[in-house]
Amino acid sequence: MAEHEGDCPGAVNVVMLGPPGAGKGTQAERLSRTRRLPKISTGDILREAVLAGTEVGRAAKETMEAGNLVGDDIMIAIVQDRLSRPDARCGFVLDGFPRTVVQATALDRMLAGRGPLVVLDVVVPEDVLVRRLATRRICSKCGSNAAPEWTNACGKCGGALVTRVDDGIEIVRERLKVYQRQTKPLVEYYATRRSFSSIDGNRPPDVVTAAVDAALDAALDGASRGVTL
Ligand SMILES: [Zn+2]
């Protein structure tokens, strides 16, 4: 069926879902390394576009500064462009996309003939997220939020880490509410598929990683036996 399957045996496309603070960026990073798949973070792509001052970057900056999420059209165009590059041909780990059902249906269209899609939803109780987010630090230079707790330097670029200015408790709660409202239909869209797994993210990162690996292996095992994902 798939035109890529000849040169991409075992291709796998992974979507990581989860609210801000759930640790899905870290898990996506680890999965990318162990499975040798490019990690595609729409947050990173947007930040780069903003820094580079491209048309997309300028539009995205205005939207984000107004406290809104970047619209479906821009996000779909960005991801379509990124997935068409050679390194994503045999699979990828997507972090930050899709956020809406419109984006999810667009992704399904993009993936026709490109191997199975596995969706992993990292779930963490709201009070835990609020606590994590209110104390989270980001890099003042590159905006990376995968800041290790034991150092004051960014693991990516060495820049100084600062507490996010927008991470007051009230703002954190509001951001989580926006996330839940937006992604509830998205989770419903995916939840009936065999390739969808809910992962308990309220555990130490290594335990979560083991659960992520197990869920992905189970989905791939099903796919290899011809179970429709
Ligand atoms: Zn940095």
PDB file of C-alpha atoms and ligand atoms in Angstrom:
ATOM      1  CA  MET A   1       0.000   0.000   0.000  1.00  0.00           C
ATOM      2  CA  ALA A   2       2.555   2.592   1.048  1.00  0.00           C
ATOM      3  CA  GLU A   3       4.954   3.873  -1.536  1.00  0.00           C
ATOM      4  CA  HIS A   4       7.563   4.527   1.159  1.00  0.00           C
ATOM      5  CA  GLU A   5       7.426   1.141   2.780  1.00  0.00           C
ATOM      6  CA  GLY A   6       9.989  -0.345   0.427  1.00  0.00           C
ATOM      7  CA  ASP A   7      12.735   2.021   1.549  1.00  0.00           C
ATOM      8  CA  CYS A   8      11.308   2.671   5.026  1.00  0.00           C
ATOM      9  CA  PRO A   9      10.534  -0.677   6.648  1.00  0.00           C
ATOM     10  CA  GLY A  10       9.315  -0.078  10.182  1.00  0.00           C
ATOM     11  CA  ALA A  11       8.606   3.599   9.588  1.00  0.00           C
ATOM     12  CA  VAL A  12       6.739   5.034  12.541  1.00  0.00           C
ATOM     13  CA  ASN A  13       5.173   8.417  13.060  1.00  0.00           C
ATOM     14  CA  VAL A  14       4.640   9.483  16.641  1.00  0.00           C
ATOM     15  CA  VAL A  15       2.480  12.292  18.024  1.00  0.00           C
ATOM     16  CA  MET A  16       3.042  13.293  21.647  1.00  0.00           C
ATOM     17  CA  LEU A  17       0.081  14.960  23.318  1.00  0.00           C
ATOM     18  CA  GLY A  18       0.026  16.489  26.761  1.00  0.00           C
ATOM     19  CA  PRO A  19      -0.513  19.806  28.518  1.00  0.00           C
ATOM     20  CA  PRO A  20       2.273  22.278  29.210  1.00  0.00           C
ATOM     21  CA  GLY A  21       4.327  20.967  32.129  1.00  0.00           C
ATOM     22  CA  ALA A  22       3.520  17.293  31.491  1.00  0.00           C
ATOM     23  CA  GLY A  23       7.100  16.603  30.415  1.00  0.00           C
ATOM     24  CA  LYS A  24       6.192  15.554  26.899  1.00  0.00           C
ATOM     25  CA  GLY A  25       9.060  17.599  25.423  1.00  0.00           C
ATOM     26  CA  THR A  26      11.552  15.572  27.453  1.00  0.00           C
ATOM     27  CA  GLN A  27       9.877  12.299  26.484  1.00  0.00           C
ATOM     28  CA  ALA A  28       9.764  13.302  22.816  1.00  0.00           C
ATOM     29  CA  GLU A  29      13.479  14.124  22.994  1.00  0.00           C
ATOM     30  CA  ARG A  30      14.284  10.702  24.475  1.00  0.00           C
ATOM     31  CA  LEU A  31      12.117   8.844  21.972  1.00  0.00           C
ATOM     32  CA  SER A  32      13.780  10.725  19.150  1.00  0.00           C
ATOM     33  CA  ARG A  33      17.205   9.598  20.364  1.00  0.00           C
ATOM     34  CA  THR A  34      16.418   5.940  21.086  1.00  0.00           C
ATOM     35  CA  ARG A  35      14.341   5.391  17.913  1.00  0.00           C
ATOM     36  CA  ARG A  36      16.497   7.612  15.695  1.00  0.00           C
ATOM     37  CA  LEU A  37      13.579   9.698  14.568  1.00  0.00           C
ATOM     38  CA  PRO A  38      13.757  13.471  14.112  1.00  0.00           C
ATOM     39  CA  LYS A  39      11.978  15.359  16.888  1.00  0.00           C
ATOM     40  CA  ILE A  40       9.765  17.984  15.358  1.00  0.00           C
ATOM     41  CA  SER A  41       8.692  20.606  17.872  1.00  0.00           C
ATOM     42  CA  THR A  42       6.343  23.223  16.487  1.00  0.00           C
ATOM     43  CA  GLY A  43       7.331  25.459  19.421  1.00  0.00           C
ATOM     44  CA  ASP A  44      10.978  25.333  18.279  1.00  0.00           C
ATOM     45  CA  ILE A  45      10.025  25.950  14.646  1.00  0.00           C
ATOM     46  CA  LEU A  46       7.903  28.958  15.622  1.00  0.00           C
ATOM     47  CA  ARG A  47      10.642  30.384  17.859  1.00  0.00           C
ATOM     48  CA  GLU A  48      13.159  30.055  15.017  1.00  0.00           C
ATOM     49  CA  ALA A  49      10.746  31.700  12.586  1.00  0.00           C
ATOM     50  CA  VAL A  50      10.203  34.578  15.044  1.00  0.00           C
ATOM     51  CA  LEU A  51      13.965  35.029  15.525  1.00  0.00           C
ATOM     52  CA  ALA A  52      14.576  34.881  11.759  1.00  0.00           C
ATOM     53  CA  GLY A  53      11.804  37.440  11.228  1.00  0.00           C
ATOM     54  CA  THR A  54      10.121  35.509   8.425  1.00  0.00           C
ATOM     55  CA  GLU A  55       6.568  36.316   7.380  1.00  0.00           C
ATOM     56  CA  VAL A  56       5.295  33.307   9.311  1.00  0.00           C
ATOM     57  CA  GLY A  57       7.438  34.374  12.263  1.00  0.00           C
ATOM     58  CA  ARG A  58       6.037  37.899  12.342  1.00  0.00           C
ATOM     59  CA  ALA A  59       2.438  36.674  12.143  1.00  0.00           C
ATOM     60  CA  ALA A  60       3.079  34.072  14.836  1.00  0.00           C
ATOM     61  CA  LYS A  61       4.768  36.602  17.121  1.00  0.00           C
ATOM     62  CA  GLU A  62       1.777  38.962  17.008  1.00  0.00           C
ATOM     63  CA  THR A  63      -0.613  36.132  17.774  1.00  0.00           C
ATOM     64  CA  MET A  64       1.438  34.733  20.648  1.00  0.00           C
ATOM     65  CA  GLU A  65       2.040  38.178  22.174  1.00  0.00           C
ATOM     66  CA  ALA A  66      -1.715  38.642  22.279  1.00  0.00           C
ATOM     67  CA  GLY A  67      -1.845  35.422  24.328  1.00  0.00           C
ATOM     68  CA  ASN A  68      -3.464  33.378  21.563  1.00  0.00           C
ATOM     69  CA  LEU A  69      -2.439  30.134  19.910  1.00  0.00           C
ATOM     70  CA  VAL A  70      -1.225  30.321  16.329  1.00  0.00           C
ATOM     71  CA  GLY A  71      -4.024  29.418  13.890  1.00  0.00           C
ATOM     72  CA  ASP A  72      -4.608  26.147  12.052  1.00  0.00           C
ATOM     73  CA  ASP A  73      -3.563  27.414   8.612  1.00  0.00           C
ATOM     74  CA  ILE A  74      -0.123  28.577   9.719  1.00  0.00           C
ATOM     75  CA  MET A  75       0.507  25.502  11.861  1.00  0.00           C
ATOM     76  CA  ILE A  76      -0.544  23.072   9.122  1.00  0.00           C
ATOM     77  CA  ALA A  77       1.654  24.830   6.551  1.00  0.00           C
ATOM     78  CA  ILE A  78       4.645  24.749   8.919  1.00  0.00           C
ATOM     79  CA  VAL A  79       4.249  21.033   9.671  1.00  0.00           C
ATOM     80  CA  GLN A  80       3.586  20.062   6.061  1.00  0.00           C
ATOM     81  CA  ASP A  81       6.771  21.837   5.042  1.00  0.00           C
ATOM     82  CA  ARG A  82       8.783  20.187   7.799  1.00  0.00           C
ATOM     83  CA  LEU A  83       7.440  16.666   7.135  1.00  0.00           C
ATOM     84  CA  SER A  84       8.352  16.943   3.455  1.00  0.00           C
ATOM     85  CA  ARG A  85      12.065  17.170   4.293  1.00  0.00           C
ATOM     86  CA  PRO A  86      14.158  14.027   3.716  1.00  0.00           C
ATOM     87  CA  ASP A  87      14.997  13.355   7.379  1.00  0.00           C
ATOM     88  CA  ALA A  88      11.300  12.941   8.242  1.00  0.00           C
ATOM     89  CA  ARG A  89      10.601  10.536   5.391  1.00  0.00           C
ATOM     90  CA  CYS A  90      10.905   7.406   7.549  1.00  0.00           C
ATOM     91  CA  GLY A  91       9.153   8.740  10.605  1.00  0.00           C
ATOM     92  CA  PHE A  92       9.306  11.441  13.271  1.00  0.00           C
ATOM     93  CA  VAL A  93       8.248  12.440  16.761  1.00  0.00           C
ATOM     94  CA  LEU A  94       5.868  15.403  16.697  1.00  0.00           C
ATOM     95  CA  ASP A  95       5.640  17.651  19.754  1.00  0.00           C
ATOM     96  CA  GLY A  96       3.112  20.491  19.835  1.00  0.00           C
ATOM     97  CA  PHE A  97       1.048  19.421  16.823  1.00  0.00           C
ATOM     98  CA  PRO A  98      -1.788  18.713  16.282  1.00  0.00           C
ATOM     99  CA  ARG A  99      -3.603  20.941  18.767  1.00  0.00           C
ATOM    100  CA  THR A 100      -7.014  20.870  17.104  1.00  0.00           C
ATOM    101  CA  VAL A 101      -9.183  18.381  15.226  1.00  0.00           C
ATOM    102  CA  VAL A 102      -8.700  20.425  12.052  1.00  0.00           C
ATOM    103  CA  GLN A 103      -4.935  19.982  12.423  1.00  0.00           C
ATOM    104  CA  ALA A 104      -5.340  16.266  13.191  1.00  0.00           C
ATOM    105  CA  THR A 105      -7.359  15.598  10.041  1.00  0.00           C
ATOM    106  CA  ALA A 106      -4.774  17.532   8.023  1.00  0.00           C
ATOM    107  CA  LEU A 107      -2.038  15.359   9.567  1.00  0.00           C
ATOM    108  CA  ASP A 108      -3.926  12.184   8.637  1.00  0.00           C
ATOM    109  CA  ARG A 109      -3.980  13.401   5.030  1.00  0.00           C
ATOM    110  CA  MET A 110      -0.244  14.213   5.086  1.00  0.00           C
ATOM    111  CA  LEU A 111       0.549  10.719   6.393  1.00  0.00           C
ATOM    112  CA  ALA A 112      -1.307   8.712   3.773  1.00  0.00           C
ATOM    113  CA  GLY A 113       1.078   5.938   2.723  1.00  0.00           C
ATOM    114  CA  ARG A 114       3.771   6.881   5.253  1.00  0.00           C
ATOM    115  CA  GLY A 115       3.433   4.137   7.859  1.00  0.00           C
ATOM    116  CA  PRO A 116       1.459   3.965  11.105  1.00  0.00           C
ATOM    117  CA  LEU A 117       0.693   6.938  13.343  1.00  0.00           C
ATOM    118  CA  VAL A 118       1.043   6.288  17.067  1.00  0.00           C
ATOM    119  CA  VAL A 119      -0.483   8.829  19.467  1.00  0.00           C
ATOM    120  CA  LEU A 120       0.809   9.026  23.041  1.00  0.00           C
ATOM    121  CA  ASP A 121      -1.046  11.280  25.480  1.00  0.00           C
ATOM    122  CA  VAL A 122       0.940  12.198  28.610  1.00  0.00           C
ATOM    123  CA  VAL A 123      -1.544  12.842  31.419  1.00  0.00           C
ATOM    124  CA  VAL A 124      -0.754  14.728  34.655  1.00  0.00           C
ATOM    125  CA  PRO A 125      -3.224  16.024  37.305  1.00  0.00           C
ATOM    126  CA  GLU A 126      -3.843  19.769  37.137  1.00  0.00           C
ATOM    127  CA  ASP A 127      -2.514  20.657  40.593  1.00  0.00           C
ATOM    128  CA  VAL A 128       0.774  18.940  39.772  1.00  0.00           C
ATOM    129  CA  LEU A 129       1.016  20.837  36.480  1.00  0.00           C
ATOM    130  CA  VAL A 130       0.375  24.155  38.220  1.00  0.00           C
ATOM    131  CA  ARG A 131       3.139  23.443  40.713  1.00  0.00           C
ATOM    132  CA  ARG A 132       5.565  22.422  37.971  1.00  0.00           C
ATOM    133  CA  LEU A 133       4.764  25.349  35.676  1.00  0.00           C
ATOM    134  CA  ALA A 134       4.880  28.041  38.333  1.00  0.00           C
ATOM    135  CA  THR A 135       8.494  27.100  39.095  1.00  0.00           C
ATOM    136  CA  ARG A 136       9.615  26.332  35.561  1.00  0.00           C
ATOM    137  CA  ARG A 137      12.600  28.102  34.104  1.00  0.00           C
ATOM    138  CA  ILE A 138      13.431  28.803  30.489  1.00  0.00           C
ATOM    139  CA  CYS A 139      16.571  29.914  28.645  1.00  0.00           C
ATOM    140  CA  SER A 140      16.828  33.701  28.270  1.00  0.00           C
ATOM    141  CA  LYS A 141      18.716  33.218  25.003  1.00  0.00           C
ATOM    142  CA  CYS A 142      17.065  30.467  22.957  1.00  0.00           C
ATOM    143  CA  GLY A 143      13.756  29.999  24.797  1.00  0.00           C
ATOM    144  CA  SER A 144      14.339  26.302  25.449  1.00  0.00           C
ATOM    145  CA  ASN A 145      12.216  25.070  28.350  1.00  0.00           C
ATOM    146  CA  ALA A 146      13.949  21.715  28.747  1.00  0.00           C
ATOM    147  CA  ALA A 147      16.041  23.255  31.504  1.00  0.00           C
ATOM    148  CA  PRO A 148      17.677  20.768  33.858  1.00  0.00           C
ATOM    149  CA  GLU A 149      16.992  21.451  37.524  1.00  0.00           C
ATOM    150  CA  TRP A 150      20.582  21.092  38.687  1.00  0.00           C
ATOM    151  CA  THR A 151      22.198  23.882  36.680  1.00  0.00           C
ATOM    152  CA  ASN A 152      21.784  27.562  35.851  1.00  0.00           C
ATOM    153  CA  ALA A 153      22.905  27.172  32.243  1.00  0.00           C
ATOM    154  CA  CYS A 154      20.803  26.125  29.255  1.00  0.00           C
ATOM    155  CA  GLY A 155      21.593  22.577  28.115  1.00  0.00           C
ATOM    156  CA  LYS A 156      21.197  23.609  24.479  1.00  0.00           C
ATOM    157  CA  CYS A 157      23.087  26.897  24.174  1.00  0.00           C
ATOM    158  CA  GLY A 158      24.578  27.711  27.592  1.00  0.00           C
ATOM    159  CA  GLY A 159      22.356  30.775  28.045  1.00  0.00           C
ATOM    160  CA  ALA A 160      21.162  31.917  31.481  1.00  0.00           C
ATOM    161  CA  LEU A 161      17.958  30.364  32.820  1.00  0.00           C
ATOM    162  CA  VAL A 162      15.199  32.639  34.051  1.00  0.00           C
ATOM    163  CA  THR A 163      11.791  32.007  35.592  1.00  0.00           C
ATOM    164  CA  ARG A 164       9.128  32.508  32.978  1.00  0.00           C
ATOM    165  CA  VAL A 165       7.569  35.911  33.537  1.00  0.00           C
ATOM    166  CA  ASP A 166       4.171  34.704  32.437  1.00  0.00           C
ATOM    167  CA  ASP A 167       4.085  31.795  34.809  1.00  0.00           C
ATOM    168  CA  GLY A 168       2.073  33.317  37.650  1.00  0.00           C
ATOM    169  CA  ILE A 169      -0.403  30.839  39.175  1.00  0.00           C
ATOM    170  CA  GLU A 170      -3.472  32.492  37.645  1.00  0.00           C
ATOM    171  CA  ILE A 171      -1.926  32.631  34.181  1.00  0.00           C
ATOM    172  CA  VAL A 172      -0.783  29.021  34.514  1.00  0.00           C
ATOM    173  CA  ARG A 173      -4.328  27.916  35.383  1.00  0.00           C
ATOM    174  CA  GLU A 174      -5.726  29.873  32.452  1.00  0.00           C
ATOM    175  CA  ARG A 175      -3.211  28.336  30.029  1.00  0.00           C
ATOM    176  CA  LEU A 176      -4.141  24.857  31.240  1.00  0.00           C
ATOM    177  CA  LYS A 177      -7.820  25.634  30.834  1.00  0.00           C
ATOM    178  CA  VAL A 178      -7.243  26.801  27.254  1.00  0.00           C
ATOM    179  CA  TYR A 179      -5.268  23.632  26.592  1.00  0.00           C
ATOM    180  CA  GLN A 180      -7.952  21.332  28.019  1.00  0.00           C
ATOM    181  CA  ARG A 181     -10.741  23.092  26.161  1.00  0.00           C
ATOM    182  CA  GLN A 182      -8.841  22.891  22.879  1.00  0.00           C
ATOM    183  CA  THR A 183      -7.544  19.359  23.100  1.00  0.00           C
ATOM    184  CA  LYS A 184     -10.506  17.518  24.586  1.00  0.00           C
ATOM    185  CA  PRO A 185     -12.058  17.063  21.115  1.00  0.00           C
ATOM    186  CA  LEU A 186      -8.599  16.112  19.824  1.00  0.00           C
ATOM    187  CA  VAL A 187      -8.200  13.331  22.377  1.00  0.00           C
ATOM    188  CA  GLU A 188     -11.719  12.148  21.512  1.00  0.00           C
ATOM    189  CA  TYR A 189     -10.722  12.159  17.833  1.00  0.00           C
ATOM    190  CA  TYR A 190      -7.816   9.793  18.527  1.00  0.00           C
ATOM    191  CA  ALA A 191      -9.057   7.845  21.550  1.00  0.00           C
ATOM    192  CA  THR A 192     -10.906   5.143  19.641  1.00  0.00           C
ATOM    193  CA  ARG A 193      -7.806   4.134  17.689  1.00  0.00           C
ATOM    194  CA  ARG A 194      -5.733   1.163  18.779  1.00  0.00           C
ATOM    195  CA  SER A 195      -2.608   3.256  18.307  1.00  0.00           C
ATOM    196  CA  PHE A 196      -3.697   5.718  21.026  1.00  0.00           C
ATOM    197  CA  SER A 197      -2.235   5.353  24.519  1.00  0.00           C
ATOM    198  CA  SER A 198      -2.694   7.377  27.673  1.00  0.00           C
ATOM    199  CA  ILE A 199       0.548   7.594  29.666  1.00  0.00           C
ATOM    200  CA  ASP A 200       0.590   8.476  33.377  1.00  0.00           C
ATOM    201  CA  GLY A 201       3.059  11.388  33.428  1.00  0.00           C
ATOM    202  CA  ASN A 202       2.895  11.904  37.196  1.00  0.00           C
ATOM    203  CA  ARG A 203       5.881   9.625  37.802  1.00  0.00           C
ATOM    204  CA  PRO A 204       9.666  10.006  37.620  1.00  0.00           C
ATOM    205  CA  PRO A 205      10.835  10.725  34.036  1.00  0.00           C
ATOM    206  CA  ASP A 206      12.560   7.331  33.613  1.00  0.00           C
ATOM    207  CA  VAL A 207       9.386   5.464  34.596  1.00  0.00           C
ATOM    208  CA  VAL A 208       7.400   7.559  32.114  1.00  0.00           C
ATOM    209  CA  THR A 209       9.998   6.797  29.433  1.00  0.00           C
ATOM    210  CA  ALA A 210       9.609   3.051  30.036  1.00  0.00           C
ATOM    211  CA  ALA A 211       5.827   3.391  29.693  1.00  0.00           C
ATOM    212  CA  VAL A 212       6.220   5.413  26.483  1.00  0.00           C
ATOM    213  CA  ASP A 213       8.528   2.741  25.039  1.00  0.00           C
ATOM    214  CA  ALA A 214       6.160  -0.062  25.992  1.00  0.00           C
ATOM    215  CA  ALA A 215       3.148   1.726  24.473  1.00  0.00           C
ATOM    216  CA  LEU A 216       5.010   2.388  21.234  1.00  0.00           C
ATOM    217  CA  ASP A 217       6.232  -1.221  20.998  1.00  0.00           C
ATOM    218  CA  ALA A 218       2.725  -2.546  21.616  1.00  0.00           C
ATOM    219  CA  ALA A 219       1.336  -0.314  18.860  1.00  0.00           C
ATOM    220  CA  LEU A 220       4.077  -1.353  16.426  1.00  0.00           C
ATOM    221  CA  ASP A 221       3.574  -5.000  17.273  1.00  0.00           C
ATOM    222  CA  GLY A 222      -0.113  -4.604  16.422  1.00  0.00           C
ATOM    223  CA  ALA A 223       0.795  -2.834  13.173  1.00  0.00           C
ATOM    224  CA  SER A 224       3.193  -5.629  12.152  1.00  0.00           C
ATOM    225  CA  ARG A 225       0.417  -8.176  12.674  1.00  0.00           C
ATOM    226  CA  GLY A 226      -1.813  -6.186  10.378  1.00  0.00           C
ATOM    227  CA  VAL A 227      -4.059  -4.698  13.063  1.00  0.00           C
ATOM    228  CA  THR A 228      -5.526  -1.462  11.748  1.00  0.00           C
ATOM    229  CA  LEU A 229      -4.178   1.418  13.788  1.00  0.00           C
TER     230      LEU A 229
HETATM  231 ZN    ZN B   1      19.406  28.161  25.447  1.00  0.00          ZN
END
